[in-house]
Amino acid sequence: MTEASNSEYKMPKAYEPGKVEQKWYKFWLEKGYFSPKIDPKKKPFVIIMPPPNVTGELHIGHALTATLEDIMTRWHRMKGEPTLWLPGIDHAGIAAQVVVEQLLAEEGLDRYQLGRDKFLERMRQWASSCRQTIAKQHQRLGASCDWSRECFTLDEGPSRAVRTVFVHLYDKGLIYLGERIINWCPRCATALSDLEVDHKDIQGHLYYVNYPLEGNGGFITVATTRPETILGDTAVAVNPDDKRFKSMVGKKVILPIVNRAIPIITDKAVDPSFGTGAVKITPAHDPVDFEVAQRQGLPLINIMNPDATMNENAGPYAKLDRVSCRRAILSDLEKNGLLIKVEPYSHSVGHCDRCQTVIEPVASKQWFIRTKSLAQPAINAVTGGRIKIIPERFTKVYLNWMENIRDWCISRQLWWGHRIPVWYCHDCGELTVTTEDAQACHSCGSANIEQDPDVLDTWFSSALWTHSTLGWPDNTGDRRYFYPTTVMETGYDILFFWVARMIMMGLEDTGEIPFSTVYLHGLVRDEKGEKMSKVRGNVLNPLDTLEQYGTDALRFALSTGTSPGNDIKLTASRLEAGRNFANKLWNATRFILQSAKPTGSDMKIQHELLPVEDRWILSRLNRTVASITSLMEDFQFGEAQRQIHDFLWGEFCDWYIEIAKIRLRSGRDAVSPIPILVYVLETSLRLLHPFMPFLTEELWQNLNRHLPSDQRGSESITIAPYPKVGGTDIDLEAERVMESIIEIIRSIRNIRAEYKVESAKWIAAQIYAGKLTPAIAPYSPTIHALARAKPITFHDIQQGISEGFPSEGNDLLVVLPNAIVIRIPMESMINLAAEKKRLQKEIEQSQTEVAQLGARLENRAFLTRAPATIVDKERAKLAARKTRLEKLKEQLIKYQS
């Protein structure tokens, strides 16, 4: 940036984020600060961004992610480490396809009318648009990503990595095509993994149905929550230890409606306490029943089409949707006297996490990954300490899930995504699995082959994200230098969706852990603690928030005082606090720069001549730097920013600057506070920069303009060194003295506020500071100005109140924690005669009110006729009036003593 002399440049009166943010981001990009250079002598710091979905714009959760990751990135960059924050975008599979299909529906089209190729072209156009929008939004948030390395999950590199892994796992026998019960979404028309299903408690019904025994006219009664699936039953099962059904085991029943004979079997999976203890077995539409069927050799009968309408196996109910079918079957069962009873029943029902449609468990041929052998190394990496999860409590959650992991269904019946690299031969029936597009069958050489129409689960490509973005499977320079990465920062809600799978696949593909630390943040909630959603109407648009409060205020609100793994309540008051803090720091800087103009070019600190307050603020700064460094290393970013805020607002602005103003106005100090003001401000801006980058860059650049050329820092705070603490930079004596002075001023201010002393009125103060008197007495002008106290007298005697501390009449005595005593004559604060008269008048008025309320509450007619709420209200009012009366009397007695 161009330099300007003090006479040429005037710092604006107010901070205007809109005029600052785009200017500095453009400057950072032009300078190339975000693109690290490979330096074999240094260990890099690397974060791979969790890729946002191409489903529109960023939401407030993305803003939290970007803020936390940028804090880490900027901090490590300022520490001099080669720092890579690699941005990316996820193609988002189901989520993105649903959005585009909705847009097509508005045009009166669907994907089938367009055909696969044209539909995919529309998807690419949509993704490209979203990709640009998301990048711009990240830049608005100040994200210091290396945009030259930005990746998209469908880019050529990640796509080749996906095929490489698929073929490797297939050849290893870990990927297989099998028939299993999968979660089917009729709306999205695709299989879902278990993690893509939201389970909700639904108040439904339990239906008791009689199944006639074959031949003898008896019945066995089963209970079910899904009577429409009766059509697919292939057995009735009871627990082998349940003696109630011993005589029925081995017999057959006639399936109601379809009149098909099915056996009564025993299986340990049956819970004797559920319903009657006898359950229907529908292997094609229930995961437990499917396992029973595998053990018992039962057939599977699928009764539903992909859109959840009934198929030809449903007989007379074919073509009905599942809800209509349920109603029709219940009606027919009732007519035939087979529906015995219906009970209310609360149970968990799976819903698609994308569209919230009730999922249908369906037996289907899908591609799966055997995960047990992949999970064990990922478990060992965490239990062995190579990967640390923050907060630690999620380690147990991670291990519990990994130790009970199930095979992963990776195929999706979609068009948008990585198409499964498998080709079916129509001549010999063999499969060709290859990383390159197959031209002929690898078994018989026939060209009569067809690629599997399905695509892979989005999370398959995401699981490779830490290494596919760095060039794997090629042995690139980026792959060798930046992998393994350092931190994976993401929300705790995708610990299993993504983090666990990245650990499994990173270890499998590279033999190395993908990262050494997992940092999990919480969810952003509204001021009531509710999750933000469009349905609730409580969603905050990050861009709207940026326009109103500024980027740094939003970052402040999202990070200050928060802790890993805990949810965050984002409220207007937090955003306003962020904006107020920015304005406070802006005004402080402006004052310092205006004050620095007359001082010339000498900004060197004369340590041997510094007064107590200068030594104190330097000591407090060094303590803050030490604490912040420790907190940052411990990933306690929310607490770190809170402490920076408290130091800058409380100690620097509210105390040191105010004291410095007194010195500057007097003009009598041999040592100017300007060098200390500049030094503390400059150090603090570097300390704050990772949290509030735009504000700090603007202020730092303004400050640099006022420094002599030989004392200026680097060309940007972005690459300036992060503050460090020396071993002898804490001044205990200065801290003890200044804390006493501050406590004296604060106590006098509190007394003024308690007694409502007008701001223009001076009050007298006698200070008994004991051995501290020689150190504190020179600060009479400071106490005088900041506490509005005059005259101030110091006494070197120090006696406890219990030992007969000198006191006169109505004087107020305040004993501070450091044994300092302040005596304030009441006459210096108020007109005692007038105050006594006012109190007597208020006492008389209160006595009248108490008497009136008491009489009303003793009136039997009022007590019997008035509503109870009114009576209670009057009693509460009487209690409050009595309390006030007692306080008034106590105050009057105090003044009369």
JSON list of N, CA, C and O in Angstrom, two decimals, residues 7 61 96 109 161 193 278 304 336 354 381-382 407 421 436 465 474 495 522 670 719 749 768 778 781 870 881:
[
{"chain": "A", "resi": 7, "resn": "SER", "atom": "N", "xyz": [0.47, 14.45, 7.81]},
{"chain": "A", "resi": 7, "resn": "SER", "atom": "CA", "xyz": [-0.28, 15.63, 7.40]},
{"chain": "A", "resi": 7, "resn": "SER", "atom": "C", "xyz": [-1.23, 15.32, 6.26]},
{"chain": "A", "resi": 7, "resn": "SER", "atom": "O", "xyz": [-2.23, 16.00, 6.07]},
{"chain": "A", "resi": 61, "resn": "GLY", "atom": "N", "xyz": [-23.64, -22.05, 9.51]},
{"chain": "A", "resi": 61, "resn": "GLY", "atom": "CA", "xyz": [-22.73, -23.11, 9.95]},
{"chain": "A", "resi": 61, "resn": "GLY", "atom": "C", "xyz": [-21.43, -23.08, 9.17]},
{"chain": "A", "resi": 61, "resn": "GLY", "atom": "O", "xyz": [-20.35, -23.31, 9.73]},
{"chain": "A", "resi": 96, "resn": "ALA", "atom": "N", "xyz": [-27.80, -32.00, -4.25]},
{"chain": "A", "resi": 96, "resn": "ALA", "atom": "CA", "xyz": [-27.76, -31.13, -5.43]},
{"chain": "A", "resi": 96, "resn": "ALA", "atom": "C", "xyz": [-28.74, -31.59, -6.50]},
{"chain": "A", "resi": 96, "resn": "ALA", "atom": "O", "xyz": [-29.41, -30.76, -7.14]},
{"chain": "A", "resi": 109, "resn": "LEU", "atom": "N", "xyz": [-40.50, -29.82, -16.50]},
{"chain": "A", "resi": 109, "resn": "LEU", "atom": "CA", "xyz": [-39.65, -30.90, -16.99]},
{"chain": "A", "resi": 109, "resn": "LEU", "atom": "C", "xyz": [-39.21, -31.81, -15.86]},
{"chain": "A", "resi": 109, "resn": "LEU", "atom": "O", "xyz": [-39.35, -31.47, -14.68]},
{"chain": "A", "resi": 161, "resn": "ALA", "atom": "N", "xyz": [-8.93, -40.55, -8.37]},
{"chain": "A", "resi": 161, "resn": "ALA", "atom": "CA", "xyz": [-8.69, -41.15, -7.06]},
{"chain": "A", "resi": 161, "resn": "ALA", "atom": "C", "xyz": [-9.85, -42.06, -6.66]},
{"chain": "A", "resi": 161, "resn": "ALA", "atom": "O", "xyz": [-9.64, -43.15, -6.11]},
{"chain": "A", "resi": 193, "resn": "SER", "atom": "N", "xyz": [-27.46, -44.59, 2.92]},
{"chain": "A", "resi": 193, "resn": "SER", "atom": "CA", "xyz": [-26.71, -45.27, 3.98]},
{"chain": "A", "resi": 193, "resn": "SER", "atom": "C", "xyz": [-27.44, -45.05, 5.30]},
{"chain": "A", "resi": 193, "resn": "SER", "atom": "O", "xyz": [-28.29, -44.16, 5.42]},
{"chain": "A", "resi": 278, "resn": "ALA", "atom": "N", "xyz": [-45.67, -63.33, 19.07]},
{"chain": "A", "resi": 278, "resn": "ALA", "atom": "CA", "xyz": [-45.57, -63.89, 17.72]},
{"chain": "A", "resi": 278, "resn": "ALA", "atom": "C", "xyz": [-45.47, -62.73, 16.74]},
{"chain": "A", "resi": 278, "resn": "ALA", "atom": "O", "xyz": [-46.26, -61.78, 16.83]},
{"chain": "A", "resi": 304, "resn": "MET", "atom": "N", "xyz": [-43.20, -53.83, -3.26]},
{"chain": "A", "resi": 304, "resn": "MET", "atom": "CA", "xyz": [-43.27, -52.40, -3.60]},
{"chain": "A", "resi": 304, "resn": "MET", "atom": "C", "xyz": [-42.44, -52.04, -4.81]},
{"chain": "A", "resi": 304, "resn": "MET", "atom": "O", "xyz": [-41.37, -52.60, -5.05]},
{"chain": "A", "resi": 336, "resn": "ASN", "atom": "N", "xyz": [-63.26, -59.15, 7.53]},
{"chain": "A", "resi": 336, "resn": "ASN", "atom": "CA", "xyz": [-63.12, -60.60, 7.67]},
{"chain": "A", "resi": 336, "resn": "ASN", "atom": "C", "xyz": [-62.96, -61.04, 9.13]},
{"chain": "A", "resi": 336, "resn": "ASN", "atom": "O", "xyz": [-62.71, -62.23, 9.39]},
{"chain": "A", "resi": 354, "resn": "ARG", "atom": "N", "xyz": [-32.56, -35.74, 3.53]},
{"chain": "A", "resi": 354, "resn": "ARG", "atom": "CA", "xyz": [-32.58, -34.69, 2.52]},
{"chain": "A", "resi": 354, "resn": "ARG", "atom": "C", "xyz": [-33.98, -34.14, 2.29]},
{"chain": "A", "resi": 354, "resn": "ARG", "atom": "O", "xyz": [-34.18, -32.93, 2.24]},
{"chain": "A", "resi": 381, "resn": "ALA", "atom": "N", "xyz": [-5.55, -46.07, 15.43]},
{"chain": "A", "resi": 381, "resn": "ALA", "atom": "CA", "xyz": [-4.95, -44.75, 15.27]},
{"chain": "A", "resi": 381, "resn": "ALA", "atom": "C", "xyz": [-5.38, -43.80, 16.38]},
{"chain": "A", "resi": 381, "resn": "ALA", "atom": "O", "xyz": [-4.61, -42.94, 16.81]},
{"chain": "A", "resi": 382, "resn": "VAL", "atom": "N", "xyz": [-6.62, -43.96, 16.84]},
{"chain": "A", "resi": 382, "resn": "VAL", "atom": "CA", "xyz": [-7.14, -43.09, 17.90]},
{"chain": "A", "resi": 382, "resn": "VAL", "atom": "C", "xyz": [-6.74, -43.61, 19.28]},
{"chain": "A", "resi": 382, "resn": "VAL", "atom": "O", "xyz": [-6.26, -42.85, 20.13]},
{"chain": "A", "resi": 407, "resn": "ASP", "atom": "N", "xyz": [-21.49, -52.85, 7.28]},
{"chain": "A", "resi": 407, "resn": "ASP", "atom": "CA", "xyz": [-21.08, -52.65, 5.90]},
{"chain": "A", "resi": 407, "resn": "ASP", "atom": "C", "xyz": [-21.75, -51.41, 5.33]},
{"chain": "A", "resi": 407, "resn": "ASP", "atom": "O", "xyz": [-22.90, -51.10, 5.65]},
{"chain": "A", "resi": 421, "resn": "PRO", "atom": "N", "xyz": [-17.49, -47.58, -11.56]},
{"chain": "A", "resi": 421, "resn": "PRO", "atom": "CA", "xyz": [-16.63, -48.06, -12.67]},
{"chain": "A", "resi": 421, "resn": "PRO", "atom": "C", "xyz": [-16.73, -49.57, -12.87]},
{"chain": "A", "resi": 421, "resn": "PRO", "atom": "O", "xyz": [-15.74, -50.30, -12.80]},
{"chain": "A", "resi": 436, "resn": "GLU", "atom": "N", "xyz": [-10.11, -47.05, -15.98]},
{"chain": "A", "resi": 436, "resn": "GLU", "atom": "CA", "xyz": [-10.37, -46.38, -17.26]},
{"chain": "A", "resi": 436, "resn": "GLU", "atom": "C", "xyz": [-11.71, -46.85, -17.83]},
{"chain": "A", "resi": 436, "resn": "GLU", "atom": "O", "xyz": [-12.18, -47.93, -17.50]},
{"chain": "A", "resi": 465, "resn": "TRP", "atom": "N", "xyz": [-10.85, -37.10, 0.60]},
{"chain": "A", "resi": 465, "resn": "TRP", "atom": "CA", "xyz": [-10.62, -35.67, 0.41]},
{"chain": "A", "resi": 465, "resn": "TRP", "atom": "C", "xyz": [-9.24, -35.21, 0.85]},
{"chain": "A", "resi": 465, "resn": "TRP", "atom": "O", "xyz": [-8.62, -34.36, 0.20]},
{"chain": "A", "resi": 474, "resn": "ASP", "atom": "N", "xyz": [-1.17, -40.00, -7.55]},
{"chain": "A", "resi": 474, "resn": "ASP", "atom": "CA", "xyz": [0.18, -39.65, -8.01]},
{"chain": "A", "resi": 474, "resn": "ASP", "atom": "C", "xyz": [1.04, -39.21, -6.83]},
{"chain": "A", "resi": 474, "resn": "ASP", "atom": "O", "xyz": [0.52, -38.65, -5.84]},
{"chain": "A", "resi": 495, "resn": "LEU", "atom": "N", "xyz": [-19.19, -36.62, 12.40]},
{"chain": "A", "resi": 495, "resn": "LEU", "atom": "CA", "xyz": [-18.06, -37.42, 12.87]},
{"chain": "A", "resi": 495, "resn": "LEU", "atom": "C", "xyz": [-18.03, -38.77, 12.18]},
{"chain": "A", "resi": 495, "resn": "LEU", "atom": "O", "xyz": [-16.97, -39.28, 11.80]},
{"chain": "A", "resi": 522, "resn": "GLY", "atom": "N", "xyz": [-19.51, -27.14, 17.51]},
{"chain": "A", "resi": 522, "resn": "GLY", "atom": "CA", "xyz": [-20.92, -27.43, 17.72]},
{"chain": "A", "resi": 522, "resn": "GLY", "atom": "C", "xyz": [-21.80, -26.84, 16.63]},
{"chain": "A", "resi": 522, "resn": "GLY", "atom": "O", "xyz": [-21.33, -26.33, 15.62]},
{"chain": "A", "resi": 670, "resn": "ALA", "atom": "N", "xyz": [7.97, 13.43, 32.34]},
{"chain": "A", "resi": 670, "resn": "ALA", "atom": "CA", "xyz": [9.27, 13.36, 31.68]},
{"chain": "A", "resi": 670, "resn": "ALA", "atom": "C", "xyz": [9.27, 12.28, 30.60]},
{"chain": "A", "resi": 670, "resn": "ALA", "atom": "O", "xyz": [10.00, 12.38, 29.61]},
{"chain": "A", "resi": 719, "resn": "ILE", "atom": "N", "xyz": [1.39, -11.34, 7.45]},
{"chain": "A", "resi": 719, "resn": "ILE", "atom": "CA", "xyz": [2.65, -12.08, 7.50]},
{"chain": "A", "resi": 719, "resn": "ILE", "atom": "C", "xyz": [3.58, -11.56, 8.60]},
{"chain": "A", "resi": 719, "resn": "ILE", "atom": "O", "xyz": [4.75, -11.93, 8.66]},
{"chain": "A", "resi": 749, "resn": "ARG", "atom": "N", "xyz": [-16.36, 4.84, 42.26]},
{"chain": "A", "resi": 749, "resn": "ARG", "atom": "CA", "xyz": [-17.39, 4.91, 41.20]},
{"chain": "A", "resi": 749, "resn": "ARG", "atom": "C", "xyz": [-18.64, 4.14, 41.60]},
{"chain": "A", "resi": 749, "resn": "ARG", "atom": "O", "xyz": [-19.78, 4.59, 41.38]},
{"chain": "A", "resi": 768, "resn": "TYR", "atom": "N", "xyz": [-6.68, 4.98, 53.16]},
{"chain": "A", "resi": 768, "resn": "TYR", "atom": "CA", "xyz": [-5.72, 4.40, 54.09]},
{"chain": "A", "resi": 768, "resn": "TYR", "atom": "C", "xyz": [-5.08, 3.20, 53.38]},
{"chain": "A", "resi": 768, "resn": "TYR", "atom": "O", "xyz": [-5.66, 2.12, 53.31]},
{"chain": "A", "resi": 778, "resn": "PRO", "atom": "N", "xyz": [1.17, 9.26, 44.54]},
{"chain": "A", "resi": 778, "resn": "PRO", "atom": "CA", "xyz": [1.45, 10.08, 43.34]},
{"chain": "A", "resi": 778, "resn": "PRO", "atom": "C", "xyz": [0.34, 10.01, 42.29]},
{"chain": "A", "resi": 778, "resn": "PRO", "atom": "O", "xyz": [0.32, 10.83, 41.37]},
{"chain": "A", "resi": 781, "resn": "PRO", "atom": "N", "xyz": [-3.88, 12.60, 41.12]},
{"chain": "A", "resi": 781, "resn": "PRO", "atom": "CA", "xyz": [-4.54, 13.21, 39.96]},
{"chain": "A", "resi": 781, "resn": "PRO", "atom": "C", "xyz": [-5.33, 12.21, 39.13]},
{"chain": "A", "resi": 781, "resn": "PRO", "atom": "O", "xyz": [-6.38, 12.53, 38.58]},
{"chain": "A", "resi": 870, "resn": "ILE", "atom": "N", "xyz": [-56.00, -12.39, 41.66]},
{"chain": "A", "resi": 870, "resn": "ILE", "atom": "CA", "xyz": [-55.99, -11.01, 42.14]},
{"chain": "A", "resi": 870, "resn": "ILE", "atom": "C", "xyz": [-55.55, -10.95, 43.59]},
{"chain": "A", "resi": 870, "resn": "ILE", "atom": "O", "xyz": [-54.74, -10.10, 43.98]},
{"chain": "A", "resi": 881, "resn": "ARG", "atom": "N", "xyz": [-44.10, -3.94, 49.29]},
{"chain": "A", "resi": 881, "resn": "ARG", "atom": "CA", "xyz": [-44.19, -2.63, 49.97]},
{"chain": "A", "resi": 881, "resn": "ARG", "atom": "C", "xyz": [-43.56, -2.69, 51.36]},
{"chain": "A", "resi": 881, "resn": "ARG", "atom": "O", "xyz": [-42.90, -1.74, 51.79]}
]
